[in-house]
């Protein structure tokens, strides 16, 4: 009996020590399984990332190709706009070099008309002008003839392309005849003498004086147009746009309005170059 008890105790002790080892083996197996699962999940995640990275590279290449295409189109549009601007600017300069359409200036009522001498139209700028008719008695007509002669001298110089001399002659005329029949015309052509030599500030001053003193004169529309063109020549683009828009609105249907509209489009094209 006593021999059996120690044997039973030994068996119990052996089982007690064997249980933790078995439990330890199970725990290690579980941990290995968990690690394998985590590694598998990481591999799967890495594959997803690689796939996403490949897709992003493809999208970047596509966007880069689109950007290059847009840049090429932009350059083509800029070149087209530049060509159109230069063509329009050239045509406008040729148009501006030809003078304003002939328009009669206001007449003075009186009994007996005296036909003025019409200046011949032919300059480098094809200048044309229709002087006003003068009416009155013999003494008035005599004074008018002197005024007309002085005006024609200055105008002939302008037609001959002698712009500096024509400017001096028109200035002399205005000093002698500040309120004459030909005074508004002289103001306009003095401004033109300055304009064709690119003295835009002086030209603008003369055209503006004409507008201020004779706002309803036949040459008012052309004078307002030239004010806008002088501002354009001085690179005062905002002021030029505003002035030319006034010409289009105020003198719709005239040659001045058409020229102003063309120049407005040229300014808009120059802004997008």
mmCIF file with all atom_site columns, N, CA and C in Angstrom, residues 155-223:
data_model
loop_
_atom_site.group_PDB
_atom_site.id
_atom_site.type_symbol
_atom_site.label_atom_id
_atom_site.label_alt_id
_atom_site.label_comp_id
_atom_site.label_asym_id
_atom_site.label_entity_id
_atom_site.label_seq_id
_atom_site.pdbx_PDB_ins_code
_atom_site.Cartn_x
_atom_site.Cartn_y
_atom_site.Cartn_z
_atom_site.occupancy
_atom_site.B_iso_or_equiv
_atom_site.pdbx_formal_charge
_atom_site.auth_seq_id
_atom_site.auth_comp_id
_atom_site.auth_asym_id
_atom_site.auth_atom_id
_atom_site.pdbx_PDB_model_num
ATOM 1   N N  . UNK A 1 155 ? -2.918  124.124 -96.098  1.00 0.00 ? 155 UNK A N  1
ATOM 2   C CA . UNK A 1 155 ? -3.465  122.828 -96.496  1.00 0.00 ? 155 UNK A CA 1
ATOM 3   C C  . UNK A 1 155 ? -2.656  122.209 -97.632  1.00 0.00 ? 155 UNK A C  1
ATOM 4   N N  . UNK A 1 156 ? -2.171  123.032 -98.557  1.00 0.00 ? 156 UNK A N  1
ATOM 5   C CA . UNK A 1 156 ? -1.343  122.516 -99.644  1.00 0.00 ? 156 UNK A CA 1
ATOM 6   C C  . UNK A 1 156 ? -0.041  121.930 -99.119  1.00 0.00 ? 156 UNK A C  1
ATOM 7   N N  . UNK A 1 157 ? 0.517   122.544 -98.086  1.00 0.00 ? 157 UNK A N  1
ATOM 8   C CA . UNK A 1 157 ? 1.740   121.993 -97.474  1.00 0.00 ? 157 UNK A CA 1
ATOM 9   C C  . UNK A 1 157 ? 1.451   120.627 -96.863  1.00 0.00 ? 157 UNK A C  1
ATOM 10  N N  . UNK A 1 158 ? 0.291   120.490 -96.239  1.00 0.00 ? 158 UNK A N  1
ATOM 11  C CA . UNK A 1 158 ? -0.095  119.209 -95.665  1.00 0.00 ? 158 UNK A CA 1
ATOM 12  C C  . UNK A 1 158 ? -0.247  118.156 -96.751  1.00 0.00 ? 158 UNK A C  1
ATOM 13  N N  . UNK A 1 159 ? -0.887  118.534 -97.846  1.00 0.00 ? 159 UNK A N  1
ATOM 14  C CA . UNK A 1 159 ? -1.081  117.578 -98.936  1.00 0.00 ? 159 UNK A CA 1
ATOM 15  C C  . UNK A 1 159 ? 0.243   117.140 -99.553  1.00 0.00 ? 159 UNK A C  1
ATOM 16  N N  . UNK A 1 160 ? 1.206   118.040 -99.523  1.00 0.00 ? 160 UNK A N  1
ATOM 17  C CA . UNK A 1 160 ? 2.515   117.715 -100.101 1.00 0.00 ? 160 UNK A CA 1
ATOM 18  C C  . UNK A 1 160 ? 3.375   116.882 -99.154  1.00 0.00 ? 160 UNK A C  1
ATOM 19  N N  . UNK A 1 161 ? 2.862   116.599 -97.962  1.00 0.00 ? 161 UNK A N  1
ATOM 20  C CA . UNK A 1 161 ? 3.618   115.798 -97.010  1.00 0.00 ? 161 UNK A CA 1
ATOM 21  C C  . UNK A 1 161 ? 4.661   116.593 -96.251  1.00 0.00 ? 161 UNK A C  1
ATOM 22  N N  . UNK A 1 162 ? 4.599   117.927 -96.304  1.00 0.00 ? 162 UNK A N  1
ATOM 23  C CA . UNK A 1 162 ? 5.549   118.790 -95.591  1.00 0.00 ? 162 UNK A CA 1
ATOM 24  C C  . UNK A 1 162 ? 4.907   119.159 -94.243  1.00 0.00 ? 162 UNK A C  1
ATOM 25  N N  . UNK A 1 163 ? 4.905   118.182 -93.360  1.00 0.00 ? 163 UNK A N  1
ATOM 26  C CA . UNK A 1 163 ? 4.081   118.271 -92.158  1.00 0.00 ? 163 UNK A CA 1
ATOM 27  C C  . UNK A 1 163 ? 4.569   119.325 -91.167  1.00 0.00 ? 163 UNK A C  1
ATOM 28  N N  . UNK A 1 164 ? 5.881   119.461 -91.005  1.00 0.00 ? 164 UNK A N  1
ATOM 29  C CA . UNK A 1 164 ? 6.389   120.475 -90.079  1.00 0.00 ? 164 UNK A CA 1
ATOM 30  C C  . UNK A 1 164 ? 6.001   121.868 -90.558  1.00 0.00 ? 164 UNK A C  1
ATOM 31  N N  . UNK A 1 165 ? 6.127   122.107 -91.881  1.00 0.00 ? 165 UNK A N  1
ATOM 32  C CA . UNK A 1 165 ? 5.761   123.413 -92.430  1.00 0.00 ? 165 UNK A CA 1
ATOM 33  C C  . UNK A 1 165 ? 4.254   123.638 -92.360  1.00 0.00 ? 165 UNK A C  1
ATOM 34  N N  . UNK A 1 166 ? 3.474   122.596 -92.622  1.00 0.00 ? 166 UNK A N  1
ATOM 35  C CA . UNK A 1 166 ? 2.014   122.760 -92.556  1.00 0.00 ? 166 UNK A CA 1
ATOM 36  C C  . UNK A 1 166 ? 1.581   123.064 -91.126  1.00 0.00 ? 166 UNK A C  1
ATOM 37  N N  . UNK A 1 167 ? 2.244   122.452 -90.137  1.00 0.00 ? 167 UNK A N  1
ATOM 38  C CA . UNK A 1 167 ? 1.909   122.729 -88.744  1.00 0.00 ? 167 UNK A CA 1
ATOM 39  C C  . UNK A 1 167 ? 2.185   124.198 -88.411  1.00 0.00 ? 167 UNK A C  1
ATOM 40  N N  . UNK A 1 168 ? 3.331   124.707 -88.856  1.00 0.00 ? 168 UNK A N  1
ATOM 41  C CA . UNK A 1 168 ? 3.637   126.123 -88.605  1.00 0.00 ? 168 UNK A CA 1
ATOM 42  C C  . UNK A 1 168 ? 2.631   127.033 -89.306  1.00 0.00 ? 168 UNK A C  1
ATOM 43  N N  . UNK A 1 169 ? 2.235   126.677 -90.521  1.00 0.00 ? 169 UNK A N  1
ATOM 44  C CA . UNK A 1 169 ? 1.287   127.506 -91.273  1.00 0.00 ? 169 UNK A CA 1
ATOM 45  C C  . UNK A 1 169 ? -0.089  127.496 -90.615  1.00 0.00 ? 169 UNK A C  1
ATOM 46  N N  . UNK A 1 170 ? -0.540  126.333 -90.150  1.00 0.00 ? 170 UNK A N  1
ATOM 47  C CA . UNK A 1 170 ? -1.845  126.277 -89.484  1.00 0.00 ? 170 UNK A CA 1
ATOM 48  C C  . UNK A 1 170 ? -1.813  127.038 -88.155  1.00 0.00 ? 170 UNK A C  1
ATOM 49  N N  . UNK A 1 171 ? -0.688  126.961 -87.428  1.00 0.00 ? 171 UNK A N  1
ATOM 50  C CA . UNK A 1 171 ? -0.568  127.735 -86.195  1.00 0.00 ? 171 UNK A CA 1
ATOM 51  C C  . UNK A 1 171 ? -0.647  129.231 -86.478  1.00 0.00 ? 171 UNK A C  1
ATOM 52  N N  . UNK A 1 172 ? 0.047   129.650 -87.527  1.00 0.00 ? 172 UNK A N  1
ATOM 53  C CA . UNK A 1 172 ? -0.004  131.064 -87.915  1.00 0.00 ? 172 UNK A CA 1
ATOM 54  C C  . UNK A 1 172 ? -1.414  131.468 -88.321  1.00 0.00 ? 172 UNK A C  1
ATOM 55  N N  . UNK A 1 173 ? -2.094  130.570 -89.044  1.00 0.00 ? 173 UNK A N  1
ATOM 56  C CA . UNK A 1 173 ? -3.469  130.848 -89.456  1.00 0.00 ? 173 UNK A CA 1
ATOM 57  C C  . UNK A 1 173 ? -4.372  131.030 -88.241  1.00 0.00 ? 173 UNK A C  1
ATOM 58  N N  . UNK A 1 174 ? -4.239  130.154 -87.247  1.00 0.00 ? 174 UNK A N  1
ATOM 59  C CA . UNK A 1 174 ? -5.105  130.225 -86.068  1.00 0.00 ? 174 UNK A CA 1
ATOM 60  C C  . UNK A 1 174 ? -4.821  131.469 -85.232  1.00 0.00 ? 174 UNK A C  1
ATOM 61  N N  . UNK A 1 175 ? -3.570  131.905 -85.231  1.00 0.00 ? 175 UNK A N  1
ATOM 62  C CA . UNK A 1 175 ? -3.263  133.144 -84.523  1.00 0.00 ? 175 UNK A CA 1
ATOM 63  C C  . UNK A 1 175 ? -3.908  134.342 -85.218  1.00 0.00 ? 175 UNK A C  1
ATOM 64  N N  . UNK A 1 176 ? -3.918  134.302 -86.554  1.00 0.00 ? 176 UNK A N  1
ATOM 65  C CA . UNK A 1 176 ? -4.481  135.426 -87.318  1.00 0.00 ? 176 UNK A CA 1
ATOM 66  C C  . UNK A 1 176 ? -6.000  135.354 -87.388  1.00 0.00 ? 176 UNK A C  1
ATOM 67  N N  . UNK A 1 177 ? -6.557  134.130 -87.448  1.00 0.00 ? 177 UNK A N  1
ATOM 68  C CA . UNK A 1 177 ? -8.009  133.951 -87.598  1.00 0.00 ? 177 UNK A CA 1
ATOM 69  C C  . UNK A 1 177 ? -8.527  133.021 -86.491  1.00 0.00 ? 177 UNK A C  1
ATOM 70  N N  . UNK A 1 178 ? -8.529  133.497 -85.246  1.00 0.00 ? 178 UNK A N  1
ATOM 71  C CA . UNK A 1 178 ? -8.939  132.619 -84.134  1.00 0.00 ? 178 UNK A CA 1
ATOM 72  C C  . UNK A 1 178 ? -10.413 132.249 -84.176  1.00 0.00 ? 178 UNK A C  1
ATOM 73  N N  . UNK A 1 179 ? -11.232 133.045 -84.871  1.00 0.00 ? 179 UNK A N  1
ATOM 74  C CA . UNK A 1 179 ? -12.669 132.766 -84.943  1.00 0.00 ? 179 UNK A CA 1
ATOM 75  C C  . UNK A 1 179 ? -13.162 132.809 -86.377  1.00 0.00 ? 179 UNK A C  1
ATOM 76  N N  . UNK A 1 180 ? -12.335 132.387 -87.291  1.00 0.00 ? 180 UNK A N  1
ATOM 77  C CA . UNK A 1 180 ? -12.699 132.458 -88.701  1.00 0.00 ? 180 UNK A CA 1
ATOM 78  C C  . UNK A 1 180 ? -13.585 131.308 -89.139  1.00 0.00 ? 180 UNK A C  1
ATOM 79  N N  . UNK A 1 181 ? -14.017 131.407 -90.390  1.00 0.00 ? 181 UNK A N  1
ATOM 80  C CA . UNK A 1 181 ? -14.848 130.349 -90.960  1.00 0.00 ? 181 UNK A CA 1
ATOM 81  C C  . UNK A 1 181 ? -14.084 129.025 -91.064  1.00 0.00 ? 181 UNK A C  1
ATOM 82  N N  . UNK A 1 182 ? -12.781 129.121 -91.342  1.00 0.00 ? 182 UNK A N  1
ATOM 83  C CA . UNK A 1 182 ? -11.964 127.920 -91.527  1.00 0.00 ? 182 UNK A CA 1
ATOM 84  C C  . UNK A 1 182 ? -11.255 127.481 -90.239  1.00 0.00 ? 182 UNK A C  1
ATOM 85  N N  . UNK A 1 183 ? -11.521 128.161 -89.140  1.00 0.00 ? 183 UNK A N  1
ATOM 86  C CA . UNK A 1 183 ? -10.806 127.869 -87.893  1.00 0.00 ? 183 UNK A CA 1
ATOM 87  C C  . UNK A 1 183 ? -10.975 126.416 -87.437  1.00 0.00 ? 183 UNK A C  1
ATOM 88  N N  . UNK A 1 184 ? -12.205 125.858 -87.395  1.00 0.00 ? 184 UNK A N  1
ATOM 89  C CA . UNK A 1 184 ? -12.326 124.443 -86.965  1.00 0.00 ? 184 UNK A CA 1
ATOM 90  C C  . UNK A 1 184 ? -11.551 123.495 -87.882  1.00 0.00 ? 184 UNK A C  1
ATOM 91  N N  . UNK A 1 185 ? -11.619 123.746 -89.210  1.00 0.00 ? 185 UNK A N  1
ATOM 92  C CA . UNK A 1 185 ? -10.873 122.899 -90.141  1.00 0.00 ? 185 UNK A CA 1
ATOM 93  C C  . UNK A 1 185 ? -9.369  123.011 -89.897  1.00 0.00 ? 185 UNK A C  1
ATOM 94  N N  . UNK A 1 186 ? -8.902  124.232 -89.643  1.00 0.00 ? 186 UNK A N  1
ATOM 95  C CA . UNK A 1 186 ? -7.481  124.441 -89.390  1.00 0.00 ? 186 UNK A CA 1
ATOM 96  C C  . UNK A 1 186 ? -7.046  123.715 -88.126  1.00 0.00 ? 186 UNK A C  1
ATOM 97  N N  . UNK A 1 187 ? -7.887  123.733 -87.097  1.00 0.00 ? 187 UNK A N  1
ATOM 98  C CA . UNK A 1 187 ? -7.575  123.001 -85.860  1.00 0.00 ? 187 UNK A CA 1
ATOM 99  C C  . UNK A 1 187 ? -7.421  121.505 -86.146  1.00 0.00 ? 187 UNK A C  1
ATOM 100 N N  . UNK A 1 188 ? -8.354  120.992 -86.931  1.00 0.00 ? 188 UNK A N  1
ATOM 101 C CA . UNK A 1 188 ? -8.321  119.559 -87.231  1.00 0.00 ? 188 UNK A CA 1
ATOM 102 C C  . UNK A 1 188 ? -7.046  119.194 -87.995  1.00 0.00 ? 188 UNK A C  1
ATOM 103 N N  . UNK A 1 189 ? -6.715  119.969 -89.030  1.00 0.00 ? 189 UNK A N  1
ATOM 104 C CA . UNK A 1 189 ? -5.556  119.610 -89.857  1.00 0.00 ? 189 UNK A CA 1
ATOM 105 C C  . UNK A 1 189 ? -4.244  119.925 -89.160  1.00 0.00 ? 189 UNK A C  1
ATOM 106 N N  . UNK A 1 190 ? -4.243  120.870 -88.220  1.00 0.00 ? 190 UNK A N  1
ATOM 107 C CA . UNK A 1 190 ? -3.056  121.058 -87.395  1.00 0.00 ? 190 UNK A CA 1
ATOM 108 C C  . UNK A 1 190 ? -2.822  119.807 -86.546  1.00 0.00 ? 190 UNK A C  1
ATOM 109 N N  . UNK A 1 191 ? -3.916  119.300 -85.951  1.00 0.00 ? 191 UNK A N  1
ATOM 110 C CA . UNK A 1 191 ? -3.792  118.048 -85.203  1.00 0.00 ? 191 UNK A CA 1
ATOM 111 C C  . UNK A 1 191 ? -3.321  116.908 -86.085  1.00 0.00 ? 191 UNK A C  1
ATOM 112 N N  . UNK A 1 192 ? -3.818  116.863 -87.328  1.00 0.00 ? 192 UNK A N  1
ATOM 113 C CA . UNK A 1 192 ? -3.392  115.809 -88.268  1.00 0.00 ? 192 UNK A CA 1
ATOM 114 C C  . UNK A 1 192 ? -1.918  115.943 -88.610  1.00 0.00 ? 192 UNK A C  1
ATOM 115 N N  . UNK A 1 193 ? -1.433  117.180 -88.753  1.00 0.00 ? 193 UNK A N  1
ATOM 116 C CA . UNK A 1 193 ? -0.004  117.402 -89.045  1.00 0.00 ? 193 UNK A CA 1
ATOM 117 C C  . UNK A 1 193 ? 0.865   116.832 -87.924  1.00 0.00 ? 193 UNK A C  1
ATOM 118 N N  . UNK A 1 194 ? 0.409   116.996 -86.693  1.00 0.00 ? 194 UNK A N  1
ATOM 119 C CA . UNK A 1 194 ? 1.148   116.425 -85.567  1.00 0.00 ? 194 UNK A CA 1
ATOM 120 C C  . UNK A 1 194 ? 0.996   114.904 -85.528  1.00 0.00 ? 194 UNK A C  1
ATOM 121 N N  . UNK A 1 195 ? -0.213  114.424 -85.823  1.00 0.00 ? 195 UNK A N  1
ATOM 122 C CA . UNK A 1 195 ? -0.494  112.986 -85.683  1.00 0.00 ? 195 UNK A CA 1
ATOM 123 C C  . UNK A 1 195 ? 0.347   112.144 -86.638  1.00 0.00 ? 195 UNK A C  1
ATOM 124 N N  . UNK A 1 196 ? 0.464   112.578 -87.901  1.00 0.00 ? 196 UNK A N  1
ATOM 125 C CA . UNK A 1 196 ? 1.181   111.763 -88.879  1.00 0.00 ? 196 UNK A CA 1
ATOM 126 C C  . UNK A 1 196 ? 2.676   111.726 -88.592  1.00 0.00 ? 196 UNK A C  1
ATOM 127 N N  . UNK A 1 197 ? 3.177   112.681 -87.796  1.00 0.00 ? 197 UNK A N  1
ATOM 128 C CA . UNK A 1 197 ? 4.589   112.644 -87.389  1.00 0.00 ? 197 UNK A CA 1
ATOM 129 C C  . UNK A 1 197 ? 4.745   112.059 -85.988  1.00 0.00 ? 197 UNK A C  1
ATOM 130 N N  . UNK A 1 198 ? 3.659   111.449 -85.477  1.00 0.00 ? 198 UNK A N  1
ATOM 131 C CA . UNK A 1 198 ? 3.655   110.737 -84.194  1.00 0.00 ? 198 UNK A CA 1
ATOM 132 C C  . UNK A 1 198 ? 3.895   111.651 -82.995  1.00 0.00 ? 198 UNK A C  1
ATOM 133 N N  . UNK A 1 199 ? 3.566   112.937 -83.143  1.00 0.00 ? 199 UNK A N  1
ATOM 134 C CA . UNK A 1 199 ? 3.556   113.846 -81.993  1.00 0.00 ? 199 UNK A CA 1
ATOM 135 C C  . UNK A 1 199 ? 2.168   113.765 -81.353  1.00 0.00 ? 199 UNK A C  1
ATOM 136 N N  . UNK A 1 200 ? 1.912   112.609 -80.713  1.00 0.00 ? 200 UNK A N  1
ATOM 137 C CA . UNK A 1 200 ? 0.556   112.292 -80.284  1.00 0.00 ? 200 UNK A CA 1
ATOM 138 C C  . UNK A 1 200 ? 0.021   113.252 -79.207  1.00 0.00 ? 200 UNK A C  1
ATOM 139 N N  . UNK A 1 201 ? 0.889   113.693 -78.309  1.00 0.00 ? 201 UNK A N  1
ATOM 140 C CA . UNK A 1 201 ? 0.416   114.577 -77.243  1.00 0.00 ? 201 UNK A CA 1
ATOM 141 C C  . UNK A 1 201 ? -0.058  115.915 -77.820  1.00 0.00 ? 201 UNK A C  1
ATOM 142 N N  . UNK A 1 202 ? 0.733   116.496 -78.746  1.00 0.00 ? 202 UNK A N  1
ATOM 143 C CA . UNK A 1 202 ? 0.338   117.757 -79.377  1.00 0.00 ? 202 UNK A CA 1
ATOM 144 C C  . UNK A 1 202 ? -0.910  117.571 -80.234  1.00 0.00 ? 202 UNK A C  1
ATOM 145 N N  . UNK A 1 203 ? -0.954  116.454 -80.942  1.00 0.00 ? 203 UNK A N  1
ATOM 146 C CA . UNK A 1 203 ? -2.115  116.182 -81.795  1.00 0.00 ? 203 UNK A CA 1
ATOM 147 C C  . UNK A 1 203 ? -3.383  116.054 -80.953  1.00 0.00 ? 203 UNK A C  1
ATOM 148 N N  . UNK A 1 204 ? -3.296  115.306 -79.858  1.00 0.00 ? 204 UNK A N  1
ATOM 149 C CA . UNK A 1 204 ? -4.463  115.125 -78.988  1.00 0.00 ? 204 UNK A CA 1
ATOM 150 C C  . UNK A 1 204 ? -4.955  116.465 -78.454  1.00 0.00 ? 204 UNK A C  1
ATOM 151 N N  . UNK A 1 205 ? -4.024  117.348 -78.102  1.00 0.00 ? 205 UNK A N  1
ATOM 152 C CA . UNK A 1 205 ? -4.404  118.666 -77.585  1.00 0.00 ? 205 UNK A CA 1
ATOM 153 C C  . UNK A 1 205 ? -5.214  119.452 -78.620  1.00 0.00 ? 205 UNK A C  1
ATOM 154 N N  . UNK A 1 206 ? -4.802  119.387 -79.893  1.00 0.00 ? 206 UNK A N  1
ATOM 155 C CA . UNK A 1 206 ? -5.521  120.125 -80.932  1.00 0.00 ? 206 UNK A CA 1
ATOM 156 C C  . UNK A 1 206 ? -6.904  119.529 -81.198  1.00 0.00 ? 206 UNK A C  1
ATOM 157 N N  . UNK A 1 207 ? -6.978  118.206 -81.271  1.00 0.00 ? 207 UNK A N  1
ATOM 158 C CA . UNK A 1 207 ? -8.276  117.565 -81.511  1.00 0.00 ? 207 UNK A CA 1
ATOM 159 C C  . UNK A 1 207 ? -9.240  117.827 -80.344  1.00 0.00 ? 207 UNK A C  1
ATOM 160 N N  . UNK A 1 208 ? -8.707  117.805 -79.131  1.00 0.00 ? 208 UNK A N  1
ATOM 161 C CA . UNK A 1 208 ? -9.556  118.058 -77.966  1.00 0.00 ? 208 UNK A CA 1
ATOM 162 C C  . UNK A 1 208 ? -10.026 119.512 -77.945  1.00 0.00 ? 208 UNK A C  1
ATOM 163 N N  . UNK A 1 209 ? -9.163  120.450 -78.362  1.00 0.00 ? 209 UNK A N  1
ATOM 164 C CA . UNK A 1 209 ? -9.558  121.860 -78.438  1.00 0.00 ? 209 UNK A CA 1
ATOM 165 C C  . UNK A 1 209 ? -10.698 122.041 -79.435  1.00 0.00 ? 209 UNK A C  1
ATOM 166 N N  . UNK A 1 210 ? -10.595 121.353 -80.565  1.00 0.00 ? 210 UNK A N  1
ATOM 167 C CA . UNK A 1 210 ? -11.672 121.405 -81.556  1.00 0.00 ? 210 UNK A CA 1
ATOM 168 C C  . UNK A 1 210 ? -12.980 120.903 -80.954  1.00 0.00 ? 210 UNK A C  1
ATOM 169 N N  . UNK A 1 211 ? -12.922 119.796 -80.224  1.00 0.00 ? 211 UNK A N  1
ATOM 170 C CA . UNK A 1 211 ? -14.132 119.241 -79.602  1.00 0.00 ? 211 UNK A CA 1
ATOM 171 C C  . UNK A 1 211 ? -14.702 120.187 -78.548  1.00 0.00 ? 211 UNK A C  1
ATOM 172 N N  . UNK A 1 212 ? -13.827 120.815 -77.782  1.00 0.00 ? 212 UNK A N  1
ATOM 173 C CA . UNK A 1 212 ? -14.295 121.705 -76.722  1.00 0.00 ? 212 UNK A CA 1
ATOM 174 C C  . UNK A 1 212 ? -14.952 122.963 -77.284  1.00 0.00 ? 212 UNK A C  1
ATOM 175 N N  . UNK A 1 213 ? -14.381 123.496 -78.361  1.00 0.00 ? 213 UNK A N  1
ATOM 176 C CA . UNK A 1 213 ? -14.879 124.763 -78.901  1.00 0.00 ? 213 UNK A CA 1
ATOM 177 C C  . UNK A 1 213 ? -15.973 124.575 -79.954  1.00 0.00 ? 213 UNK A C  1
ATOM 178 N N  . UNK A 1 214 ? -15.942 123.451 -80.667  1.00 0.00 ? 214 UNK A N  1
ATOM 179 C CA . UNK A 1 214 ? -16.917 123.226 -81.738  1.00 0.00 ? 214 UNK A CA 1
ATOM 180 C C  . UNK A 1 214 ? -17.469 121.791 -81.629  1.00 0.00 ? 214 UNK A C  1
ATOM 181 N N  . UNK A 1 215 ? -18.193 121.489 -80.569  1.00 0.00 ? 215 UNK A N  1
ATOM 182 C CA . UNK A 1 215 ? -18.648 120.100 -80.338  1.00 0.00 ? 215 UNK A CA 1
ATOM 183 C C  . UNK A 1 215 ? -19.617 119.574 -81.384  1.00 0.00 ? 215 UNK A C  1
ATOM 184 N N  . UNK A 1 216 ? -20.299 120.462 -82.123  1.00 0.00 ? 216 UNK A N  1
ATOM 185 C CA . UNK A 1 216 ? -21.262 119.998 -83.134  1.00 0.00 ? 216 UNK A CA 1
ATOM 186 C C  . UNK A 1 216 ? -20.743 120.171 -84.546  1.00 0.00 ? 216 UNK A C  1
ATOM 187 N N  . UNK A 1 217 ? -19.485 120.488 -84.698  1.00 0.00 ? 217 UNK A N  1
ATOM 188 C CA . UNK A 1 217 ? -18.914 120.689 -86.031  1.00 0.00 ? 217 UNK A CA 1
ATOM 189 C C  . UNK A 1 217 ? -18.847 119.367 -86.784  1.00 0.00 ? 217 UNK A C  1
ATOM 190 N N  . UNK A 1 218 ? -18.820 119.462 -88.116  1.00 0.00 ? 218 UNK A N  1
ATOM 191 C CA . UNK A 1 218 ? -18.773 118.256 -88.939  1.00 0.00 ? 218 UNK A CA 1
ATOM 192 C C  . UNK A 1 218 ? -17.545 117.396 -88.652  1.00 0.00 ? 218 UNK A C  1
ATOM 193 N N  . UNK A 1 219 ? -16.477 118.014 -88.216  1.00 0.00 ? 219 UNK A N  1
ATOM 194 C CA . UNK A 1 219 ? -15.261 117.254 -87.962  1.00 0.00 ? 219 UNK A CA 1
ATOM 195 C C  . UNK A 1 219 ? -15.151 116.779 -86.510  1.00 0.00 ? 219 UNK A C  1
ATOM 196 N N  . UNK A 1 220 ? -16.203 116.957 -85.723  1.00 0.00 ? 220 UNK A N  1
ATOM 197 C CA . UNK A 1 220 ? -16.155 116.535 -84.318  1.00 0.00 ? 220 UNK A CA 1
ATOM 198 C C  . UNK A 1 220 ? -15.983 115.024 -84.193  1.00 0.00 ? 220 UNK A C  1
ATOM 199 N N  . UNK A 1 221 ? -16.684 114.262 -85.038  1.00 0.00 ? 221 UNK A N  1
ATOM 200 C CA . UNK A 1 221 ? -16.556 112.804 -84.973  1.00 0.00 ? 221 UNK A CA 1
ATOM 201 C C  . UNK A 1 221 ? -15.143 112.347 -85.283  1.00 0.00 ? 221 UNK A C  1
ATOM 202 N N  . UNK A 1 222 ? -14.552 112.927 -86.353  1.00 0.00 ? 222 UNK A N  1
ATOM 203 C CA . UNK A 1 222 ? -13.175 112.579 -86.689  1.00 0.00 ? 222 UNK A CA 1
ATOM 204 C C  . UNK A 1 222 ? -12.206 113.019 -85.613  1.00 0.00 ? 222 UNK A C  1
ATOM 205 N N  . UNK A 1 223 ? -12.484 114.182 -84.986  1.00 0.00 ? 223 UNK A N  1
ATOM 206 C CA . UNK A 1 223 ? -11.601 114.666 -83.923  1.00 0.00 ? 223 UNK A CA 1
ATOM 207 C C  . UNK A 1 223 ? -11.641 113.738 -82.707  1.00 0.00 ? 223 UNK A C  1
#
